[in-house]
Coordinates of C-alpha atoms in Angstrom, one line a residue:
X1 CA -20.7 14.1 30.3
X2 CA -24.2 12.9 29.7
X3 CA -24.0 10.8 26.6
X4 CA -27.5 10.2 25.2
X5 CA -27.9 12.5 22.2
X6 CA -24.2 13.2 21.9
X7 CA -23.7 9.6 20.7
X8 CA -22.3 10.6 17.4
X9 CA -20.4 13.7 18.2
X10 CA -17.5 14.2 15.8
X11 CA -14.6 16.6 15.6
X12 CA -15.1 18.6 12.5
X13 CA -12.8 21.5 12.0
X14 CA -14.8 23.5 9.4
X15 CA -13.0 26.8 9.9
X16 CA -16.3 28.7 9.7
X17 CA -17.7 31.3 12.0
X18 CA -20.8 30.5 14.1
X19 CA -24.1 31.0 12.3
X20 CA -27.5 31.1 14.0
X21 CA -29.5 29.9 11.0
X22 CA -29.1 27.4 8.2
X23 CA -26.1 28.6 6.2
X24 CA -24.1 27.7 3.2
X25 CA -20.6 29.2 3.0
X26 CA -19.2 30.0 -0.4
X27 CA -17.1 26.9 -0.4
X28 CA -20.1 24.7 0.2
X29 CA -20.0 23.9 3.9
X30 CA -23.7 23.8 4.8
X31 CA -24.5 23.4 8.5
X32 CA -27.3 24.2 10.9
X33 CA -26.5 25.5 14.4
X34 CA -28.4 24.4 17.5
X35 CA -28.3 25.1 21.2
X36 CA -25.8 22.9 22.9
X37 CA -24.2 22.8 26.4
X38 CA -20.9 24.6 25.8
X39 CA -17.8 23.4 27.6
X40 CA -16.8 25.6 30.5
X41 CA -14.7 28.5 29.4
X42 CA -15.9 28.5 25.8
X43 CA -18.1 31.1 24.1
X44 CA -20.9 30.8 21.6
X45 CA -19.6 33.7 19.6
X46 CA -16.0 32.4 19.7
X47 CA -14.5 31.5 16.3
X48 CA -13.0 28.4 18.0
X49 CA -16.4 27.0 19.0
X50 CA -18.9 25.7 16.5
X51 CA -21.7 23.2 17.2
X52 CA -24.0 21.7 14.6
X53 CA -26.8 19.2 14.7
X54 CA -28.0 17.2 11.7
X55 CA -31.2 15.4 12.6
X56 CA -30.5 13.7 16.0
X57 CA -26.7 13.7 15.8
X58 CA -24.3 16.4 17.1
X59 CA -20.9 17.4 15.7
X60 CA -18.6 19.5 17.8
X61 CA -15.6 21.4 16.7
X62 CA -13.7 23.2 19.4
X63 CA -10.0 23.7 20.1
X64 CA -10.5 24.1 23.9
X65 CA -9.5 21.4 26.2
X66 CA -13.0 21.0 27.6
X67 CA -14.5 20.3 24.2
X68 CA -11.7 17.8 23.4
X69 CA -12.5 16.0 26.6
X70 CA -16.2 15.9 25.6
X71 CA -15.3 14.6 22.2
X72 CA -13.0 11.9 23.5
X73 CA -15.7 10.8 26.1
X74 CA -18.4 10.7 23.4
X75 CA -16.2 8.8 21.0
X76 CA -15.2 6.3 23.7
X77 CA -18.8 5.8 24.7
X78 CA -19.7 5.2 21.1
X79 CA -16.8 2.7 20.9
X80 CA -17.9 0.7 23.9
X81 CA -21.5 0.7 22.8
X82 CA -20.7 -0.6 19.4
X83 CA -18.2 -3.1 20.7
X84 CA -20.7 -4.5 23.2
X85 CA -23.1 -5.2 20.3
X86 CA -20.3 -6.7 18.3
X87 CA -19.1 -9.1 21.0
X88 CA -22.4 -10.7 21.8
X89 CA -22.0 -13.4 19.1
X90 CA -18.2 -13.4 18.8
X91 CA -16.9 -14.2 22.2
X92 CA -14.0 -16.4 21.0
X93 CA -12.9 -14.4 17.9
X94 CA -10.6 -11.5 17.3
X95 CA -12.7 -8.3 17.3
X96 CA -11.2 -5.0 16.1
X97 CA -12.6 -1.8 14.7
X98 CA -12.0 2.0 14.5
X99 CA -14.7 4.0 16.3
X100 CA -13.3 7.2 14.8
X101 CA -13.4 5.7 11.3
X102 CA -17.0 4.6 11.8
X103 CA -18.0 8.0 13.1
X104 CA -16.4 9.8 10.2
X105 CA -18.3 7.6 7.8
X106 CA -21.6 8.6 9.5
X107 CA -20.5 12.2 9.4
X108 CA -20.2 12.0 5.7
X109 CA -23.8 11.0 5.2
X110 CA -25.2 13.1 8.0
X111 CA -23.9 16.2 6.4
X112 CA -26.5 15.4 3.7
X113 CA -29.4 15.0 6.1
X114 CA -32.0 17.8 6.2
X115 CA -34.8 18.9 8.4
X116 CA -38.2 20.0 7.1
X117 CA -37.1 23.7 6.7
X118 CA -33.7 23.1 5.2
X119 CA -33.2 23.4 1.5
X120 CA -29.8 22.8 0.0
X121 CA -28.2 22.0 -3.4
X122 CA -26.6 18.6 -3.8
X123 CA -23.4 20.0 -5.4
X124 CA -22.9 21.8 -2.1
X125 CA -22.8 18.4 -0.4
X126 CA -20.2 17.0 -2.7
X127 CA -18.0 20.1 -2.3
X128 CA -18.4 19.9 1.5
X129 CA -17.3 16.2 1.6
X130 CA -14.2 17.0 -0.6
X131 CA -13.1 19.8 1.6
X132 CA -13.7 18.2 5.1
X133 CA -13.0 14.6 4.4
X134 CA -11.0 14.5 1.1
X135 CA -13.7 12.2 -0.4
X136 CA -16.3 12.6 -3.1
X137 CA -19.5 10.7 -3.4
X138 CA -19.5 8.2 -6.3
X139 CA -22.5 7.2 -8.4
X140 CA -22.5 3.4 -8.9
X141 CA -24.8 1.0 -10.6
X142 CA -26.1 -1.6 -8.1
X143 CA -28.7 -3.0 -10.5
X144 CA -27.5 -3.8 -14.0
X145 CA -23.7 -3.7 -13.6
X146 CA -23.0 -5.4 -10.3
X147 CA -19.7 -7.0 -11.1
X148 CA -18.2 -3.7 -12.4
X149 CA -19.5 -2.0 -9.3
X150 CA -18.0 -4.6 -7.0
X151 CA -14.6 -4.3 -8.8
X152 CA -14.7 -0.5 -8.6
X153 CA -15.4 -0.6 -4.8
X154 CA -12.7 -3.2 -4.1
X155 CA -10.2 -1.3 -6.3
X156 CA -10.9 1.9 -4.4
X157 CA -10.4 0.2 -1.0
X158 CA -7.2 -1.5 -2.1
X159 CA -5.8 1.7 -3.4
X160 CA -6.7 3.8 -0.3
X161 CA -5.2 1.2 2.1
X162 CA -2.1 0.7 -0.1
X163 CA -2.9 -2.9 -0.8
X164 CA -3.6 -4.0 2.8
X165 CA -7.3 -4.7 2.2
X166 CA -8.1 -6.6 -0.9
X167 CA -11.4 -8.1 -2.2
X168 CA -13.5 -6.7 0.6
X169 CA -16.7 -7.2 -1.3
X170 CA -17.7 -10.4 -2.9
X171 CA -20.4 -10.6 -5.6
X172 CA -23.0 -11.8 -3.1
X173 CA -22.3 -8.8 -0.9
X174 CA -24.0 -6.4 -3.4
X175 CA -27.7 -6.3 -3.3
X176 CA -30.0 -5.2 -6.1
X177 CA -32.0 -3.0 -3.7
X178 CA -28.9 -1.0 -2.4
X179 CA -29.3 2.7 -2.8
X180 CA -26.7 4.4 -0.5
X181 CA -23.9 2.3 0.8
X182 CA -21.3 3.8 3.2
X183 CA -17.9 2.1 3.2
X184 CA -15.0 2.8 5.5
X185 CA -11.7 0.9 5.5
X186 CA -8.8 1.8 7.8
X187 CA -5.3 0.2 7.8
X188 CA -2.8 1.1 10.5
X189 CA 0.8 0.1 11.1
X190 CA 2.5 2.4 13.5
X191 CA 6.2 3.2 13.8
X192 CA 6.8 2.4 17.4
X193 CA 9.6 3.9 19.6
X194 CA 10.6 0.4 20.5
X195 CA 10.9 -2.1 17.6
X196 CA 10.9 -5.8 17.5
X197 CA 13.7 -7.6 15.6
X198 CA 13.0 -10.7 13.5
X199 CA 15.9 -12.7 15.0
X200 CA 14.3 -12.5 18.4
X201 CA 11.0 -14.0 17.3
X202 CA 10.4 -17.6 18.5
X203 CA 7.6 -20.1 18.3
X204 CA 5.7 -20.2 21.6
X205 CA 2.4 -21.4 22.9
X206 CA -0.6 -19.0 23.1
X207 CA -3.5 -20.3 25.4
X208 CA -6.8 -19.7 23.7
X209 CA -8.8 -20.8 26.8
X210 CA -8.5 -23.2 29.7
X211 CA -8.4 -26.3 27.4
X212 CA -7.0 -25.1 24.0
X213 CA -3.7 -23.6 22.9
X214 CA -1.9 -23.0 19.6
X215 CA 1.7 -22.2 18.5
X216 CA 2.3 -18.6 17.5
X217 CA 5.2 -16.5 16.4
X218 CA 6.1 -14.6 19.6
X219 CA 8.1 -11.4 19.2
X220 CA 10.5 -10.4 22.0
X221 CA 11.9 -7.1 23.1
X222 CA 13.6 -5.7 26.1
X223 CA 13.0 -2.0 26.8
X224 CA 11.6 0.6 29.2
X225 CA 7.8 0.9 28.9
X226 CA 5.0 2.5 30.9
X227 CA 3.7 -0.4 32.9
X228 CA 0.9 -0.7 35.5
X229 CA -0.7 -3.4 37.6
X230 CA -4.3 -2.7 38.5
X231 CA -5.0 -5.2 41.2
X232 CA -8.7 -4.4 41.8
X233 CA -9.4 -5.0 38.1
X234 CA -7.1 -8.0 37.7
X235 CA -5.2 -6.6 34.8
X236 CA -1.7 -5.5 33.7
X237 CA -1.4 -2.6 31.4
X238 CA 1.5 -1.8 29.0
X239 CA 1.9 1.3 26.8
X240 CA 3.9 1.3 23.6
X241 CA 4.5 4.9 22.3
X242 CA 5.0 5.7 18.7
X243 CA 8.2 7.3 17.4
X244 CA 6.7 10.9 17.5
X245 CA 5.0 10.4 20.9
X246 CA 1.5 11.2 19.5
X247 CA 0.0 7.7 19.7
X248 CA 0.1 4.8 22.1
X249 CA -0.6 1.1 21.6
X250 CA -2.1 0.0 24.9
X251 CA -2.2 -3.7 25.8
X252 CA -4.5 -4.8 28.7
X253 CA -3.6 -8.3 29.8
X254 CA -5.9 -10.1 32.4
X255 CA -4.1 -11.8 35.2
X256 CA -4.2 -15.6 35.5
X257 CA -7.3 -15.7 37.7
X258 CA -9.3 -13.2 35.6
X259 CA -10.9 -13.9 32.2
X260 CA -11.0 -11.4 29.3
X261 CA -14.8 -11.6 29.5
X262 CA -14.7 -10.2 33.0
X263 CA -12.5 -7.3 32.0
X264 CA -14.8 -6.5 29.0
X265 CA -17.8 -6.4 31.2
X266 CA -16.2 -4.1 33.7
X267 CA -14.2 -1.7 31.5
X268 CA -15.4 1.9 30.9
X269 CA -13.6 4.9 29.4
X270 CA -13.1 6.4 32.9
X271 CA -11.5 3.2 34.1
X272 CA -9.3 3.0 31.0
X273 CA -8.1 6.6 31.6
X274 CA -7.4 5.8 35.2
X275 CA -5.5 2.6 34.3
X276 CA -3.1 4.5 32.0
X277 CA -2.8 7.6 34.2
X278 CA 0.6 8.5 35.8
X279 CA -0.9 7.3 39.1
X280 CA -1.0 3.7 37.9
X281 CA 1.7 3.6 35.3
X282 CA 5.5 3.9 35.8
X283 CA 8.6 3.6 33.6
X284 CA 9.7 0.0 34.0
X285 CA 12.4 -2.2 32.5
X286 CA 10.3 -4.9 30.7
X287 CA 11.0 -8.2 28.9
X288 CA 8.1 -8.0 26.5
X289 CA 6.7 -11.1 24.6
X290 CA 4.0 -10.2 22.1
X291 CA 2.5 -12.4 19.3
X292 CA 2.8 -11.1 15.7
X293 CA -0.4 -9.3 15.1
X294 CA -2.4 -8.7 12.0
X295 CA -6.0 -7.9 13.1
X296 CA -8.4 -7.8 10.2
X297 CA -11.2 -6.5 12.3
X298 CA -14.8 -7.4 11.7
X299 CA -15.3 -6.9 8.0
X300 CA -19.0 -6.5 7.8
X301 CA -22.3 -4.7 8.0
X302 CA -22.7 -2.4 11.0
X303 CA -26.2 -1.2 10.0
X304 CA -28.1 -3.3 12.5
X305 CA -25.7 -2.4 15.3
X306 CA -26.1 1.3 14.7
X307 CA -29.9 0.9 14.4
X308 CA -29.9 -0.8 17.8
X309 CA -27.9 2.1 19.2
X310 CA -30.6 4.6 18.0
X311 CA -29.6 5.6 14.4
X312 CA -32.8 4.7 12.7
X313 CA -34.1 7.7 10.7
X314 CA -31.6 7.5 7.9
X315 CA -32.5 3.8 7.5
X316 CA -36.3 4.3 7.3
X317 CA -37.7 5.4 3.9
X318 CA -40.8 6.9 5.7
X319 CA -38.8 9.4 7.7
X320 CA -35.3 9.7 6.1
X321 CA -34.5 13.1 4.6
X322 CA -31.2 13.0 2.7
X323 CA -32.1 15.7 0.3
X324 CA -28.8 17.4 0.9
X325 CA -27.2 14.5 -1.1
X326 CA -29.7 14.2 -3.9
X327 CA -32.9 16.0 -4.9
X328 CA -34.5 12.6 -5.6
X329 CA -36.8 11.7 -2.8
X330 CA -36.8 8.4 -0.9
X331 CA -33.1 7.9 -0.5
X332 CA -32.1 5.9 2.5
X333 CA -28.8 4.4 3.8
X334 CA -28.9 0.8 2.7
X335 CA -25.8 -0.5 4.5
X336 CA -22.9 0.8 6.6
X337 CA -19.7 -1.3 5.9
X338 CA -16.5 -0.9 8.0
X339 CA -13.3 -2.7 8.4
X340 CA -10.0 -1.9 10.2
X341 CA -6.6 -3.6 10.0
X342 CA -3.8 -3.3 12.6
X343 CA -0.4 -4.7 12.1
X344 CA 2.3 -5.1 14.8
X345 CA 5.3 -7.0 13.4
X346 CA 9.1 -7.0 13.5
X347 CA 11.3 -4.4 12.0
X348 CA 14.6 -5.0 10.3
X349 CA 16.6 -2.1 11.8
X350 CA 18.5 -2.4 15.0
X351 CA 17.0 -1.1 18.2
X352 CA 18.6 2.1 19.5
X353 CA 20.5 1.7 22.8
X354 CA 18.6 4.7 24.0
X355 CA 15.3 2.7 23.7
X356 CA 16.7 -0.6 25.1
X357 CA 16.8 -1.9 28.7
X358 CA 20.4 -2.9 27.9
X359 CA 22.0 -4.9 30.7
X360 CA 19.4 -3.9 33.3
X361 CA 18.8 -6.8 35.7
X362 CA 15.5 -7.9 37.2
X363 CA 13.5 -7.2 34.1
X364 CA 9.7 -7.6 34.6
X365 CA 8.3 -10.1 32.2
X366 CA 5.2 -9.1 30.3
X367 CA 4.2 -12.2 28.4
X368 CA 1.2 -11.9 26.2
X369 CA 0.3 -15.5 25.9
X370 CA -3.5 -15.5 26.5
X371 CA -6.4 -13.4 25.2
X372 CA -6.0 -9.6 25.7
X373 CA -7.5 -6.3 24.9
X374 CA -5.7 -3.8 22.6
X375 CA -6.3 -0.2 21.7
X376 CA -4.6 2.7 20.0
X377 CA -5.1 6.1 21.6
X378 CA -4.2 9.7 20.6
X379 CA -2.1 10.7 23.6
X380 CA -3.0 14.4 23.9
X381 CA -6.8 13.9 23.8
X382 CA -6.9 10.2 25.0
X383 CA -9.3 9.6 22.0
X384 CA -9.7 6.0 21.1
X385 CA -8.7 5.5 17.5
X386 CA -8.8 1.7 17.4
X387 CA -10.2 -0.8 19.9
X388 CA -10.5 -4.6 20.1
X389 CA -9.7 -7.9 21.6
X390 CA -7.2 -10.6 20.5
X391 CA -8.5 -14.1 21.3
X392 CA -6.7 -16.0 18.6
X393 CA -3.6 -14.3 17.1

C-alpha cells in the first residue's frame, strides 16, 4: 500500500452509515467523508466501510480483511517512521513506545480539526471523544495554577495505569504558553501462555556492547515456542503467545556477527511479517533465557518527531483550525506527550505440563544476553501494538 497521506490511518469503529457530506449524528459523532481507495471487495455504500479525512489525515474503519491489512501496514509504517526519528540520538538506550497509543492520541485531537466549510459545536466534540475513546477533554490552568495542574495530570495518569506510571510530569515540564497538550500513557503486562518462575531466575551477564557488560536477573523457562532462524538477516526470532492467543510477544535477537543497528536499518514491516510467518517459524522445544524486563519507554515530547513526519498544520497558529474543539480561535497543539511501559517478569504459579518441554532432550537454547528488538503484535491483524529495542535491561 502506498503510505504517504495514509500516515495516520486509524481504526475507528464509529458504527455510523456512510455520509457524503459533513454530518453530525445525534450522538455527536461528526465526520467528513472523502474519496479514498477502497480495499478490493469493499463497497462505498456498505455499512462496514467508512472512510473519513480530517485535514490531511485519514481514518479508516472496515471489518473486511483488506482494510485491516491496510490499517496494519499504515500503523507499522508510522511505527517505523517514528522509531527511526527516536533512535537517531539514543543508539545505546532502551527505546519503547506504542504506535497505536500515539495514533489514538492524534485521533482524539484530529476529530476536532475543521476545514474552511465545516462548522460544528464544541459539545459534539466532547461527546464524540467520550463515545469512541472513553475520554473527555479537561480544562486545565497552565498559567496561574501550574502545580495543581501538574498534580491533576499525574494523578490521572497514575490512576489510568493502575499505579505503573507515577510522576510523569515535573514542575518544569509545564509551560506557561501551553494551550492544548495531548497526553497518552500505556502500561502493558501480558498474561503469557508460558510463564517464568521466580526460583528459576539467576544472575547472569548481559553484554551491552563489545567492551561492556552488566549483571542482570535472567529468567529461565523450558517450553515449546514458535522459533525461526533468518540467516539472510542474521537474526533469530521467538514468539511468546498470550494465554488467549490474541497477542504475541516477539523477540528478534541478532546473531553473534550482526549488530542490533544493522537489524534496525534493514527491518521493514514486510520483512517482520515474513520472519514470523509459518514459512520461517516452527514449533521448537526451547530453553529460553530472558532478562527481567520493565521498559519505561521514552517518556517525552513527540511533537518535533511528528512535525518532521509531516504533521504541521495543527502546530502552526497561522493555519491550525481546531474549531471543533473550541469556538475560541487560535488554538494549536502545544505538545504531544507519550509514554509506554512493558513488563515481562516471573509469575508465582507453576507452569502447566501442557506448556512445558518436560523431559524433551536436545532443547535449543535461546539466550537473550545482548541487545535485541522486541514487539507486541495483535495476531489476527498483525498490527504492531508496541515496538522497541532493549539495549540495557
